[in-house]
Tab-separated table of C-alpha atoms in Angstrom:
chain	number	residue	atom	x	y	z
A	24	GLY	CA	-15.524	3.036	19.044
A	25	GLN	CA	-15.686	-0.074	16.757
A	26	GLN	CA	-12.603	-1.987	16.510
A	27	VAL	CA	-11.657	-4.897	14.383
A	28	MET	CA	-8.798	-7.207	15.592
A	29	GLN	CA	-7.147	-9.641	13.117
A	30	ILE	CA	-4.591	-12.401	14.013
A	31	PRO	CA	-2.097	-13.634	13.142
A	32	GLN	CA	-0.355	-10.389	11.343
A	33	TYR	CA	2.147	-12.785	9.738
A	34	GLN	CA	1.785	-16.300	8.458
A	35	HIS	CA	4.583	-18.482	7.069
A	36	VAL	CA	2.972	-21.420	5.237
A	37	GLN	CA	4.649	-24.270	3.498
A	38	GLU	CA	3.021	-25.102	0.092
A	39	GLY	CA	0.447	-27.527	0.532
A	40	GLU	CA	-0.439	-26.645	4.094
A	41	ASP	CA	-3.498	-25.206	5.582
A	42	PHE	CA	-3.722	-21.904	7.571
A	43	THR	CA	-6.530	-19.864	9.153
A	44	THR	CA	-6.715	-16.190	9.948
A	45	TYR	CA	-9.134	-14.825	12.532
A	46	CYS	CA	-11.002	-11.751	12.825
A	47	ASN	CA	-12.820	-10.357	16.017
A	48	SER	CA	-14.881	-7.260	16.694
A	49	SER	CA	-15.662	-5.712	19.977
A	50	THR	CA	-19.034	-4.713	18.224
A	51	THR	CA	-21.804	-6.807	16.641
A	52	LEU	CA	-21.237	-6.460	12.882
A	53	SER	CA	-23.819	-6.051	10.444
A	54	ASN	CA	-21.567	-7.915	7.846
A	55	ILE	CA	-18.150	-8.683	7.360
A	56	GLN	CA	-16.062	-8.684	4.221
A	57	TRP	CA	-12.885	-10.202	3.156
A	58	TYR	CA	-10.334	-8.731	0.924
A	59	LYS	CA	-6.865	-9.806	-0.756
A	60	GLN	CA	-4.129	-7.505	-1.378
A	61	ARG	CA	-1.243	-8.950	-3.471
A	62	PRO	CA	2.268	-7.226	-2.797
A	63	GLY	CA	2.243	-4.170	-4.688
A	64	GLY	CA	-1.308	-4.370	-5.609
A	65	HIS	CA	-4.657	-2.959	-4.145
A	66	PRO	CA	-7.135	-4.887	-2.161
A	67	VAL	CA	-9.340	-7.023	-4.105
A	68	PHE	CA	-12.954	-8.133	-2.649
A	69	LEU	CA	-13.209	-11.727	-1.872
A	70	ILE	CA	-16.628	-12.324	0.085
A	71	GLN	CA	-19.211	-10.735	2.192
A	72	LEU	CA	-20.868	-12.604	5.012
A	73	VAL	CA	-23.951	-11.120	6.465
A	74	LYS	CA	-25.814	-14.019	8.248
A	75	SER	CA	-25.147	-15.224	11.699
A	76	GLY	CA	-23.127	-18.788	11.564
A	77	GLU	CA	-22.902	-18.174	7.739
A	78	VAL	CA	-20.297	-20.277	5.867
A	79	LYS	CA	-19.156	-19.749	2.230
A	80	LYS	CA	-16.485	-21.481	0.203
A	81	GLN	CA	-14.615	-20.207	-2.793
A	82	LYS	CA	-12.666	-23.331	-4.053
A	83	ARG	CA	-9.814	-23.692	-1.343
A	84	LEU	CA	-11.061	-20.718	0.951
A	85	THR	CA	-13.612	-21.221	3.533
A	86	PHE	CA	-15.228	-18.137	5.191
A	87	GLN	CA	-17.041	-18.275	8.535
A	88	PHE	CA	-19.041	-15.657	10.438
A	89	GLY	CA	-19.603	-16.259	13.873
A	90	GLU	CA	-23.002	-16.893	15.656
A	91	ALA	CA	-22.706	-13.644	17.570
A	92	LYS	CA	-21.603	-11.686	14.401
A	93	LYS	CA	-18.623	-10.553	16.404
A	94	ASN	CA	-16.043	-12.964	14.624
A	95	SER	CA	-15.090	-14.265	11.364
A	96	SER	CA	-12.437	-16.634	9.851
A	97	LEU	CA	-10.706	-17.562	6.699
A	98	HIS	CA	-9.288	-20.810	6.158
A	99	ILE	CA	-7.304	-21.850	3.365
A	100	THR	CA	-6.513	-25.336	2.470
A	101	ALA	CA	-3.553	-26.772	0.325
A	102	THR	CA	-1.982	-23.418	0.249
A	103	GLN	CA	-0.481	-22.443	-3.247
A	104	THR	CA	2.160	-19.869	-4.070
A	105	THR	CA	-0.725	-17.945	-5.667
A	106	ASP	CA	-2.346	-17.442	-2.034
A	107	VAL	CA	0.667	-15.047	-1.412
A	108	GLY	CA	-0.642	-11.596	-0.150
A	109	THR	CA	-2.289	-9.782	2.839
A	110	TYR	CA	-5.715	-10.749	3.796
A	111	PHE	CA	-7.781	-8.318	5.233
A	112	CYS	CA	-11.101	-8.537	7.112
A	113	ALA	CA	-13.288	-5.466	7.239
A	114	GLY	CA	-16.425	-5.042	9.483
A	115	GLN	CA	-19.403	-2.858	9.018
A	116	THR	CA	-22.052	-1.649	11.544
A	117	ASP	CA	-23.630	1.652	10.469
A	118	SER	CA	-25.538	2.466	7.487
A	119	TRP	CA	-23.236	4.854	5.742
A	120	GLY	CA	-20.835	2.321	4.398
A	121	LYS	CA	-17.745	2.766	6.461
A	122	LEU	CA	-15.735	-0.448	6.628
A	123	GLN	CA	-13.350	-0.966	9.532
A	124	PHE	CA	-10.336	-2.810	8.450
A	125	GLY	CA	-8.364	-5.241	10.531
A	126	ALA	CA	-4.604	-5.063	10.519
A	127	GLY	CA	-4.324	-7.696	7.850
A	128	THR	CA	-2.611	-11.127	7.896
A	129	GLN	CA	0.426	-11.369	5.486
A	130	VAL	CA	0.721	-14.809	4.118
A	131	VAL	CA	4.139	-16.004	2.643
A	132	VAL	CA	4.100	-19.183	0.946
A	133	THR	CA	7.496	-21.190	0.562
A	134	PRO	CA	7.312	-23.992	-2.086
B	13	SER	CA	-17.800	-4.868	-10.628
B	14	ALA	CA	-16.326	-1.495	-11.180
B	15	VAL	CA	-13.068	-0.487	-12.657
B	16	ILE	CA	-11.273	2.482	-11.133
B	17	SER	CA	-8.394	4.350	-12.331
B	18	GLN	CA	-6.421	6.839	-10.494
B	19	LYS	CA	-3.878	9.585	-11.390
B	20	PRO	CA	-1.171	9.913	-10.776
B	21	SER	CA	0.002	6.673	-10.131
B	22	ARG	CA	2.937	8.163	-8.312
B	23	ASP	CA	4.431	11.365	-7.531
B	24	ILE	CA	7.361	13.020	-5.594
B	25	CYS	CA	6.427	16.252	-4.323
B	26	GLN	CA	8.261	18.770	-2.163
B	27	ARG	CA	7.292	19.891	1.247
B	28	GLY	CA	4.541	22.539	1.489
B	29	THR	CA	3.023	21.991	-2.045
B	30	SER	CA	-0.244	20.318	-2.837
B	31	LEU	CA	-1.151	17.221	-4.972
B	32	THR	CA	-4.777	16.612	-6.336
B	33	ILE	CA	-5.140	12.756	-6.991
B	34	GLN	CA	-8.137	11.884	-9.431
B	35	CYS	CA	-10.288	8.908	-9.283
B	36	GLN	CA	-12.468	7.703	-12.128
B	37	VAL	CA	-14.888	4.851	-12.021
B	38	ASP	CA	-16.138	3.123	-15.287
B	39	SER	CA	-19.939	3.215	-13.971
B	40	GLN	CA	-22.011	5.486	-11.780
B	41	VAL	CA	-21.547	4.699	-7.951
B	42	THR	CA	-23.310	6.105	-5.077
B	43	MET	CA	-20.279	6.079	-2.713
B	44	MET	CA	-16.669	6.748	-3.138
B	45	PHE	CA	-14.110	6.595	-0.301
B	46	TRP	CA	-10.671	7.608	0.223
B	47	TYR	CA	-8.334	5.590	2.332
B	48	ARG	CA	-4.510	6.027	3.167
B	49	GLN	CA	-2.188	3.077	3.478
B	50	GLN	CA	1.209	3.082	4.756
B	51	PRO	CA	3.685	0.145	3.503
B	52	GLY	CA	2.838	-2.875	5.060
B	53	GLN	CA	-0.193	-1.440	7.205
B	54	SER	CA	-3.977	-1.624	6.931
B	55	LEU	CA	-6.245	0.795	5.426
B	56	THR	CA	-7.420	4.017	7.228
B	57	LEU	CA	-10.211	5.641	5.833
B	58	ILE	CA	-9.919	9.361	5.202
B	59	ALA	CA	-13.482	10.356	4.034
B	60	THR	CA	-16.510	9.357	2.249
B	61	ALA	CA	-17.362	11.344	-0.792
B	62	ASN	CA	-21.110	11.190	-1.869
B	63	GLN	CA	-22.078	13.160	-4.950
B	64	GLY	CA	-24.299	16.189	-4.004
B	65	SER	CA	-23.155	16.396	-0.310
B	66	GLU	CA	-20.231	17.412	1.635
B	67	ALA	CA	-17.705	14.748	2.026
B	68	THR	CA	-17.576	13.128	5.611
B	69	TYR	CA	-14.189	13.055	7.207
B	70	GLU	CA	-12.808	10.699	9.682
B	71	SER	CA	-11.263	11.445	13.042
B	72	GLY	CA	-7.826	12.961	12.318
B	73	PHE	CA	-8.716	13.925	8.916
B	74	VAL	CA	-9.823	17.668	8.214
B	75	ILE	CA	-11.223	19.355	4.988
B	76	ASP	CA	-8.530	21.953	4.900
B	77	LYS	CA	-5.852	19.437	4.593
B	78	PHE	CA	-7.734	16.739	2.556
B	79	PRO	CA	-10.189	18.612	0.318
B	80	ILE	CA	-12.394	16.314	-1.496
B	81	SER	CA	-14.623	17.147	-4.721
B	82	ARG	CA	-17.327	14.814	-5.848
B	83	PRO	CA	-18.788	16.354	-9.049
B	84	ASN	CA	-20.525	13.634	-10.387
B	85	LEU	CA	-21.394	9.803	-9.983
B	86	THR	CA	-18.202	8.774	-11.685
B	87	PHE	CA	-15.415	10.845	-10.357
B	88	SER	CA	-13.875	12.255	-7.417
B	89	THR	CA	-10.500	14.071	-6.379
B	90	LEU	CA	-8.614	14.074	-3.234
B	91	THR	CA	-6.291	17.148	-2.503
B	92	VAL	CA	-3.381	16.609	-0.081
B	93	SER	CA	-2.526	20.085	1.176
B	94	ASN	CA	0.703	21.737	2.337
B	95	MET	CA	2.294	18.358	2.258
B	96	SER	CA	4.917	17.196	4.889
B	97	PRO	CA	7.039	14.109	4.803
B	98	GLU	CA	4.407	12.497	7.164
B	99	ASP	CA	1.930	12.576	4.195
B	100	SER	CA	4.021	10.153	2.271
B	101	SER	CA	1.800	7.247	1.906
B	102	ILE	CA	-0.369	5.191	-0.655
B	103	TYR	CA	-3.560	6.762	-1.438
B	104	LEU	CA	-6.496	4.639	-2.525
B	105	CYS	CA	-10.160	5.402	-3.659
B	106	SER	CA	-12.865	2.832	-3.748
B	107	SER	CA	-16.302	2.956	-4.776
B	108	ALA	CA	-19.606	1.073	-3.731
B	109	THR	CA	-22.924	1.001	-5.083
B	110	SER	CA	-24.565	1.142	-1.767
B	111	SER	CA	-23.792	1.114	1.884
B	112	TYR	CA	-23.528	-2.507	2.305
B	113	ASN	CA	-22.122	-3.589	-0.744
B	114	GLU	CA	-18.442	-4.807	-1.617
B	115	GLN	CA	-15.934	-1.999	-2.450
B	116	PHE	CA	-13.759	-1.917	-5.617
B	117	PHE	CA	-10.573	-0.184	-5.099
B	118	GLY	CA	-8.141	1.747	-7.323
B	119	PRO	CA	-4.764	0.958	-7.994
B	120	GLY	CA	-3.496	3.632	-5.729
B	121	THR	CA	-1.328	6.636	-5.643
B	122	ARG	CA	2.081	6.361	-4.280
B	123	LEU	CA	2.932	9.606	-2.721
B	124	THR	CA	6.676	10.638	-1.490
B	125	VAL	CA	7.066	13.931	0.077
B	126	LEU	CA	10.706	15.184	0.456
């Protein structure tokens, strides 16, 4: 079955540093979504990527979808304490809306 | 974006009892989903609930244990039946306007079974 793998599972970042989290699927995806979950909160939608090779930016966040539509990455520049949380990628392949979530990358930021 | 509320926000229940979790969306949505999330873990889809049809359950989840209702386009319930401590988890509902659109999540219900 479809499997979405995400690494690293844990990322400790100094404030101001950059980091990247990676997502890989064993199956070609129709789209990939990224969510952020703050400690004690619920997942909040960040972005959706649909096209092969697509790159989208949201301020300090850059999202990429691989050419083969099997991998994706989230790169955050100049990390701030507000970036703390767990970032999940979620891939989708079939038509009835099932999202396959990755394990998540828990980000801890030290000042 | 949709705003979703869930009730209760948390509960502590005794083994063998049942709990019904309510999920209310502030707008009409085609699809609603129920997830389970253990602390520090990823989200596991329990079932998809579409109005006017039976819920579709994922592998490992059965209707007898997790009956779902979807009486209209803004509301759904998930019942956790005959609970055991292994059912202790956070239960999240979400909604989407279509199959490929983003999902909006409710705040979750933290369930503890003693």
